[in-house]
Coordinates of C-alpha atoms and ligand atoms in Angstrom, one line a residue:
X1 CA 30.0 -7.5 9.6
X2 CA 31.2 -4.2 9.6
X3 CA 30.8 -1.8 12.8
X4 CA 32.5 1.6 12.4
X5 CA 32.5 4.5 14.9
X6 CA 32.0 8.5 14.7
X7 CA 30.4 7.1 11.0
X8 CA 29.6 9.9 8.2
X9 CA 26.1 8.7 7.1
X10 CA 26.3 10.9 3.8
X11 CA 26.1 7.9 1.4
X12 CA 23.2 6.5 3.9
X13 CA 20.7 9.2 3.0
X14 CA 19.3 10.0 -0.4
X15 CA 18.9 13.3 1.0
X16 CA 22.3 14.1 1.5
X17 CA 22.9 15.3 4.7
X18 CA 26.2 15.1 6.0
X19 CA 25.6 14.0 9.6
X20 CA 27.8 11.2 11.5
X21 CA 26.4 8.4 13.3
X22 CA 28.6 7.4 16.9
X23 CA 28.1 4.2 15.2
X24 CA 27.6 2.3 12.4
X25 CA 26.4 -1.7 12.3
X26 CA 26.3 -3.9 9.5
X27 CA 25.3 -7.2 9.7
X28 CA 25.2 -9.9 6.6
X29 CA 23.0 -12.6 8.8
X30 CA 20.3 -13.0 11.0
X31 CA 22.9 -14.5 13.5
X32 CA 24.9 -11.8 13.6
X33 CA 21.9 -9.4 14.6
X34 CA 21.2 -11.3 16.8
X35 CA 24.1 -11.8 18.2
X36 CA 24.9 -7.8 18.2
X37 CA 21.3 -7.3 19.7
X38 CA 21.9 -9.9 22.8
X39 CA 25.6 -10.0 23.3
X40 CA 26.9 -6.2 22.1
X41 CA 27.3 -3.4 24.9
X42 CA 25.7 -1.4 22.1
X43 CA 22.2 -2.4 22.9
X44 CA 22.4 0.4 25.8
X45 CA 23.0 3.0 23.2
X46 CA 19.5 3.6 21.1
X47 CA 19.3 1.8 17.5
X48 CA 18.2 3.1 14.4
X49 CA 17.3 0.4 11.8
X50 CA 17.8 2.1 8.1
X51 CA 17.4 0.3 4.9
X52 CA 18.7 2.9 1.9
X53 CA 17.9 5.8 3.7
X54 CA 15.7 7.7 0.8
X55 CA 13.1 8.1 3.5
X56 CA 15.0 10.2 6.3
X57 CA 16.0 13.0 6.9
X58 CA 18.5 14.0 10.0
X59 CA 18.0 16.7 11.7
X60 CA 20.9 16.0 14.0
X61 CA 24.5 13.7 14.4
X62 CA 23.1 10.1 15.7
X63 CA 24.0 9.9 19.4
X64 CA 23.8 5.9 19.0
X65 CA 24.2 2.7 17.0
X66 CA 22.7 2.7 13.2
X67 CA 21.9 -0.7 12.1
X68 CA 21.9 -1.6 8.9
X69 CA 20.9 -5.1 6.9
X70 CA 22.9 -6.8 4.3
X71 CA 21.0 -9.7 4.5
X72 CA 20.7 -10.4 0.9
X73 CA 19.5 -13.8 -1.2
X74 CA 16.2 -14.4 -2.9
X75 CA 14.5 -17.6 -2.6
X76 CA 11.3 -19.4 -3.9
X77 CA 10.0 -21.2 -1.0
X78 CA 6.3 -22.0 -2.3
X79 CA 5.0 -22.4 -5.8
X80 CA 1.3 -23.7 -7.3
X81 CA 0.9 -23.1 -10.9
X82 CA -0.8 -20.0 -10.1
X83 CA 1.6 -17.9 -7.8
X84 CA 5.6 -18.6 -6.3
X85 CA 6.0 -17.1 -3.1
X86 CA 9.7 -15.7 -2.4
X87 CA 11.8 -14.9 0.4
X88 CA 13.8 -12.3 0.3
X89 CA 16.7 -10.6 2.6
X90 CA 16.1 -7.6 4.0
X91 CA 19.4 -6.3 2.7
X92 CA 18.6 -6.5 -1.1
X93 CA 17.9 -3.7 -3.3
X94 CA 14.0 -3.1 -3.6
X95 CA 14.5 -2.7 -7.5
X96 CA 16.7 -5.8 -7.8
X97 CA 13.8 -8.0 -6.4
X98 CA 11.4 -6.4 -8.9
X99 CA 13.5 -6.7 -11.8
X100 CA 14.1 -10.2 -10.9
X101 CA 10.5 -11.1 -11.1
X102 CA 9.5 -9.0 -14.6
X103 CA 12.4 -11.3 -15.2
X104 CA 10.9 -14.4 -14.5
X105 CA 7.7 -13.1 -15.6
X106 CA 6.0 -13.5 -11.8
X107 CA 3.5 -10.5 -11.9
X108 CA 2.5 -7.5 -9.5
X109 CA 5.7 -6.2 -8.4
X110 CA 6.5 -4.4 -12.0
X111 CA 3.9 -0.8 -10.9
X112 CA 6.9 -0.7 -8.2
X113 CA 9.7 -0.3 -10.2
X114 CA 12.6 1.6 -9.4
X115 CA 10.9 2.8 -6.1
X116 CA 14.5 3.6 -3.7
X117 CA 15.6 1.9 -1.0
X118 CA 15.3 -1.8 0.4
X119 CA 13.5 -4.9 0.7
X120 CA 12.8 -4.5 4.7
X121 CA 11.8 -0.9 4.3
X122 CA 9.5 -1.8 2.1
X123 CA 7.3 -3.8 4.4
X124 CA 8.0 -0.7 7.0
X125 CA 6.8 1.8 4.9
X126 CA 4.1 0.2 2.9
X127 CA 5.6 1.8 -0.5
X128 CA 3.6 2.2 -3.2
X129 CA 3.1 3.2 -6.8
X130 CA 0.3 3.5 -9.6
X131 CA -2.1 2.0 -8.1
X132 CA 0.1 -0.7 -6.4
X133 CA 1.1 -1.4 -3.1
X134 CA 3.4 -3.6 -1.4
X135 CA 1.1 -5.1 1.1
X136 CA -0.8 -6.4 -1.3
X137 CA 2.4 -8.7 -2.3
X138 CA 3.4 -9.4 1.2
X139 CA 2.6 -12.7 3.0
X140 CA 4.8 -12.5 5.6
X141 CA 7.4 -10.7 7.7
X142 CA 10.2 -11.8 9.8
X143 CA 11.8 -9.9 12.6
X144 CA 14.4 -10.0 15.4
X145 CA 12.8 -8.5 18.5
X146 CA 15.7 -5.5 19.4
X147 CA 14.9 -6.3 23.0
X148 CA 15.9 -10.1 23.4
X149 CA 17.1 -11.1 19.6
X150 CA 13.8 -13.6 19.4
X151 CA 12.5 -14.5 16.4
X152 CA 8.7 -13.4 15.5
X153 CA 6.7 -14.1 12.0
X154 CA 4.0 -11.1 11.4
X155 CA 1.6 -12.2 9.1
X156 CA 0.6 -9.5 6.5
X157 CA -2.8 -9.1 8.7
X158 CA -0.5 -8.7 11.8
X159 CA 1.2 -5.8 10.1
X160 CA -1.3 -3.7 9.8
X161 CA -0.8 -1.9 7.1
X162 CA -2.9 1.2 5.5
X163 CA -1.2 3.9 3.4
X164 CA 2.4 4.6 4.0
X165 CA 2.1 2.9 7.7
X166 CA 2.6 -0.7 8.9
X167 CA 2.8 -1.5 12.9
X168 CA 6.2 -1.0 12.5
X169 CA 5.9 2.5 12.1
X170 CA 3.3 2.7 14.8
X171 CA 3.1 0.5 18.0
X172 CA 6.0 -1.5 17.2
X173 CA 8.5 1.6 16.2
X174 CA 11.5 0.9 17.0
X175 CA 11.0 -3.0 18.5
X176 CA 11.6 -5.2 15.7
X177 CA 14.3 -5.6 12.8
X178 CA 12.9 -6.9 9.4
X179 CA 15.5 -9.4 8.4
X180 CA 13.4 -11.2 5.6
X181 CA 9.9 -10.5 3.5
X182 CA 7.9 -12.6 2.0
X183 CA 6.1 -11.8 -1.1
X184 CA 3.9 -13.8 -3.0
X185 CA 3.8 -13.0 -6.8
X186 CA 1.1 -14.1 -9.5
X187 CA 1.9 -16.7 -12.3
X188 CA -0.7 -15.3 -14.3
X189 CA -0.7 -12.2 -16.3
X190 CA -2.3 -9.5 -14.3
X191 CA -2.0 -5.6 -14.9
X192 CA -2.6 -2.7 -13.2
X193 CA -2.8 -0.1 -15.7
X194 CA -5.6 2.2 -14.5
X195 CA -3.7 4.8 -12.3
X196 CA -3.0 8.0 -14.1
X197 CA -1.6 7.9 -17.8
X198 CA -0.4 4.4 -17.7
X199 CA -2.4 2.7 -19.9
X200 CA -2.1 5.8 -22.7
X201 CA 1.7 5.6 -22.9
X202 CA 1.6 2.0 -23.3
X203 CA -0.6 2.8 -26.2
X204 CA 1.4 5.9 -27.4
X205 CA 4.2 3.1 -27.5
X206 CA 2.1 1.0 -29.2
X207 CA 3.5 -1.6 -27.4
X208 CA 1.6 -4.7 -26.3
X209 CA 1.1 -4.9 -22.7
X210 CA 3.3 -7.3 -21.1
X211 CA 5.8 -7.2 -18.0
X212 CA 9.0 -5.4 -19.6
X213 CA 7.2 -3.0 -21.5
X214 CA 5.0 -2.0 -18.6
X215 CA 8.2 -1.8 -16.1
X216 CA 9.6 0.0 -18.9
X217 CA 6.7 2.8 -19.1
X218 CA 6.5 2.9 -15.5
X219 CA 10.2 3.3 -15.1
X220 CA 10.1 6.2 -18.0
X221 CA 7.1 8.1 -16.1
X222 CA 9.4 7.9 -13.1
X223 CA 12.4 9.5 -14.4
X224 CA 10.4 12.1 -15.9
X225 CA 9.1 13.3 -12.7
X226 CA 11.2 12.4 -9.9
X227 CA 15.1 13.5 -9.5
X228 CA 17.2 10.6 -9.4
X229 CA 18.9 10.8 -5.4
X230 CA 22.4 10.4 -7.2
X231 CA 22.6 13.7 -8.9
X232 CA 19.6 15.4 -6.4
X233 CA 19.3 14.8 -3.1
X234 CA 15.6 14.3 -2.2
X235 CA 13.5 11.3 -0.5
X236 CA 11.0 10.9 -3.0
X237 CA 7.3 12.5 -1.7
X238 CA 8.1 14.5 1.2
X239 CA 4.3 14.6 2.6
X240 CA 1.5 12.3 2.3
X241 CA -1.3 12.8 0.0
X242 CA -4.0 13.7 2.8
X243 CA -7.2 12.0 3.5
X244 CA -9.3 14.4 3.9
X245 CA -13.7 14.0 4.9
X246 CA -16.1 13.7 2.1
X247 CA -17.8 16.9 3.3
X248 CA -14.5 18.9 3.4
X249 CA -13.8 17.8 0.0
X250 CA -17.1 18.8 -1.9
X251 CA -16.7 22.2 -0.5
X252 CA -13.1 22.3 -2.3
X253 CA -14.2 20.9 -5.2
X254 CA -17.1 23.9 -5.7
X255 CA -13.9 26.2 -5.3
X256 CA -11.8 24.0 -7.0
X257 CA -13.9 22.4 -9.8
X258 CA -10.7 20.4 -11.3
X259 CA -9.3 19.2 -8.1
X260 CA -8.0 15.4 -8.6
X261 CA -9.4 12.9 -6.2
X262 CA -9.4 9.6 -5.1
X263 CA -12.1 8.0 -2.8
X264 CA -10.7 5.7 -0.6
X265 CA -14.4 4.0 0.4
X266 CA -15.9 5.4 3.8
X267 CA -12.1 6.7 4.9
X268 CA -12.7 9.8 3.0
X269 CA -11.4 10.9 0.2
X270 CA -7.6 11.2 -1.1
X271 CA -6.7 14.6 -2.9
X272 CA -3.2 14.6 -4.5
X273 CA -0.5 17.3 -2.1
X274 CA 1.4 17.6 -4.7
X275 CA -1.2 19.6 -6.8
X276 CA -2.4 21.9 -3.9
X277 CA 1.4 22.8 -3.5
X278 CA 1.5 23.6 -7.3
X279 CA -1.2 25.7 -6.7
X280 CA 0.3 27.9 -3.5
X281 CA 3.1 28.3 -6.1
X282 CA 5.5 26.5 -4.7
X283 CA 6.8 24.8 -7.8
X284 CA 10.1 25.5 -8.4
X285 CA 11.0 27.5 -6.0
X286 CA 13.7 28.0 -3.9
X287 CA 14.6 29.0 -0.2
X288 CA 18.3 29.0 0.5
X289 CA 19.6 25.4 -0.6
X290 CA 16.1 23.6 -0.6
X291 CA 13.8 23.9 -3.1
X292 CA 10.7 22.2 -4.2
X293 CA 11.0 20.3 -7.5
X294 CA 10.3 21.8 -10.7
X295 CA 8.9 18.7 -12.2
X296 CA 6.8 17.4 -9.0
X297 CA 5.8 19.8 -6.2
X298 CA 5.3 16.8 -3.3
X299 CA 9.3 16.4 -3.7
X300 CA 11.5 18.8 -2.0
X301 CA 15.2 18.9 -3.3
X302 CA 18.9 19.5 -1.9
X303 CA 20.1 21.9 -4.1
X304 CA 23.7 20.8 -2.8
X305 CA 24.9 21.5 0.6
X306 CA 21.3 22.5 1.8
X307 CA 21.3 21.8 6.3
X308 CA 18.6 19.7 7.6
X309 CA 17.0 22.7 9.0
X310 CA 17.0 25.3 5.4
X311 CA 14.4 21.7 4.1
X312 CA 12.6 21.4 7.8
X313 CA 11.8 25.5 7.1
X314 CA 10.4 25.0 3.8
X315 CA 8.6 22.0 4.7
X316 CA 7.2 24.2 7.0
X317 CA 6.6 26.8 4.8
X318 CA 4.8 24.6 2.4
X319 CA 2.5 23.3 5.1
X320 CA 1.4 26.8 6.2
X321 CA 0.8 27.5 2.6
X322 CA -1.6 24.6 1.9
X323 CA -3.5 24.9 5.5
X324 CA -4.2 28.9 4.2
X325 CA -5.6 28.4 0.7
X326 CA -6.8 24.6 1.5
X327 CA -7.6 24.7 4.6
X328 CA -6.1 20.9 4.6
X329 CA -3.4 20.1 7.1
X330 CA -0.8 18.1 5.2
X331 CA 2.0 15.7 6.6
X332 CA 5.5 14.7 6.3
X333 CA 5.8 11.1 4.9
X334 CA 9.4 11.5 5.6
X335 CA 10.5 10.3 8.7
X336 CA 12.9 13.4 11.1
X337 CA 15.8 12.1 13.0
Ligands
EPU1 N1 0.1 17.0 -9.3 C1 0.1 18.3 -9.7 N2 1.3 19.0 -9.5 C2 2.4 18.4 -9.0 C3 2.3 17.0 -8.6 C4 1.2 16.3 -8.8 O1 -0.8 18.9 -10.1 O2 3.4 19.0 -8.9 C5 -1.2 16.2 -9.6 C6 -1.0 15.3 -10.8 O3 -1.3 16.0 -12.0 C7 -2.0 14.2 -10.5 C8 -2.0 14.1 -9.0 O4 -1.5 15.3 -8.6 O5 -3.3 14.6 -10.9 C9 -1.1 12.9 -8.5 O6 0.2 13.1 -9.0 P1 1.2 11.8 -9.2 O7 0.6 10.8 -10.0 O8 2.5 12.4 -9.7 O9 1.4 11.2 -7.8 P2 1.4 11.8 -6.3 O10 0.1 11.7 -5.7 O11 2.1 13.2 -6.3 C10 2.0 9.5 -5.3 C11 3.0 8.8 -4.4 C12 4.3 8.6 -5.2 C13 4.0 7.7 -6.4 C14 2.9 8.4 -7.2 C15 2.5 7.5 -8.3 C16 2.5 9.5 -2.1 C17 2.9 10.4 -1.0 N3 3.3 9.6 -3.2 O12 2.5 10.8 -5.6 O13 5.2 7.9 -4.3 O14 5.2 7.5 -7.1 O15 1.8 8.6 -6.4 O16 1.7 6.4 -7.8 O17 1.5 8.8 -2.0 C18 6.9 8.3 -2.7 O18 6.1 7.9 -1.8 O19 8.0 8.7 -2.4 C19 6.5 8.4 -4.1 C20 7.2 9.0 -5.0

């Protein structure tokens, strides 16, 4: 276990913000959680649970205790012929478990690959890619309860989860640490190949569709668009891509003939933020240290040393811009502390 004080929580972020936590917590079991949770005079300070940290952003130095898991391990603890299920720790390395199962060749993680951050994020924020998304893997979810150290299983159902949200984002923020997920993984070949130009670089390849080559492409499509967090700080999409009424969408789409879309069944329908904040003109550009990305306008950058607040005032920015020529309100999926 490691527990540090007055901690700088630079290599915590992907965002790169130098901010300092009073105290930093890191715990390699579920017994040492819970012991920390039910023994430690910490528990009257308030907690923050991170995983990698490439979906935050401080505003401000932590007045508290930042846990973080390195619960690690991967396990097979059910199998038929036709799927494994496997338990992971929430400490482990999102992109280890998926490259682990292209590796065994267990299918449906691969669209996921090289998504940042952690295992127990991942079931907190729902994360998802080309068409994919995690709770469609997850079977279960275990937790410590931050108020008494119990145990509780959620069952995916239990979690609630819809785009980028789970109940641990909403009701539950704040009540329960993830120490282990559950995912359950197919044993027969089954590809999701339909979002965006997935299918035609497999075919520029002229590859044959199979696990490596698809976390391969996917992997390639990535890094083409997205700044690695090493070399830019950034936390992947800063705002969701909105939801937004069938009604309000055909009047867009007169405006807007080429506006991409995605229904999402009596919900609404999904239209991409990213390509309304290209079109406010936004790519690219700059203001003081932030910028948006030149290669992906939903991603907004550290051009080095950029404050919390020069990336809050462009996000800002950015919003006004879309409500103006959109008339859509669009949101951070980024979580402020
Ligand atoms: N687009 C533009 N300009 C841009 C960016 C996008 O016109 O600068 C257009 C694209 O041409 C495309 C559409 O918008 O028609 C969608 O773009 P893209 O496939 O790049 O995906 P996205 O909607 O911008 C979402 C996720 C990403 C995920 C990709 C691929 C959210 C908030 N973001 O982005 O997730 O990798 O789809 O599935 O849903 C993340 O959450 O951090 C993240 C990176």
């Amino acid at each position: 276990m490691k527990d540090l004080k007055n901690y700088s929580l630079l290599a915590n972020n992907t965002f790169g913000i130098d901010v300092r936590a009073s105290r930093f917590v890191e715990y390699d079991s579920e017994e040492e959680l819970r012991h920390f949770l039910t023994e430690d005079t910490g528990l009257h300070a308030p907690l923050l649970s991170i995983g990698g940290g490439s979906n935050l952003l401080f505003t401000a130095d932590f007045p508290g205790v930042v846990l973080h898991s390195a619960i690690k391990g991967m396990e097979v603890v059910r199998e038929t012929e036709e799927w494994v299920e496997i338990r992971v720790g929430a400490g482990e390395v999102w992109d280890d478990f998926v490259a682990f199962s292209v590796s065994n060749h267990w299918y449906g993680a691969e669209n996921l690959s090289i998504i940042p951050g952690e295992v127990g994020a991942s079931a907190v924020q729902n994360i998802g890619a080309y068409g994919t998304e995690v709770k469609d893997l997850i079977v279960e979810v275990e937790t410590l309860c931050v108020a008494d150290g119990t145990s509780r299983r959620f069952t995916n159902a239990e979690c609630q989860y819809a785009y980028r949200k789970s109940i641990f984002k909403g009701e539950l923020k704040g009540k329960y640490v993830v120490t282990y997920v559950t995912y359950r993984l197919s044993k027969l070949p089954v590809y999701r190949l339909d979002y965006g130009n997935i299918r035609d670089e497999l075919q520029k390849e002229g590859c044959e569709v199979n696990l490596e080559n698809l976390r391969r492409v996917i992997i390639r499509i990535r890094e083409a668009k997205l700044p690695d967090p090493a070399v830019i700080g950034n936390a992947g999409s800063f705002f969701m891509n909105p939801i937004i009424p069938v009604s309000q969408f055909h009047e867009l789409q007169k405006q807007y003939p080429e506006i991409p879309n995605y229904p999402m069944g009596e919900g609404g329908i999904k239209v991409p933020a990213g390509w309304m904040i290209e079109r406010c003109g936004w790519k690219g550009r700059a203001l003081g240290r932030a910028a948006v990305h030149d290669k992906q306008a939903l991603v907004l950058i550290n051009r080095g040393g950029a404050t919390a607040d020069e990336i809050v005032h462009l996000s800002q920015e950015v919003v006004k811009s879309v409500k103006e020529k959109f008339g859509v309100t669009i949101c951070p999926e980024v979580n402020f502390i």
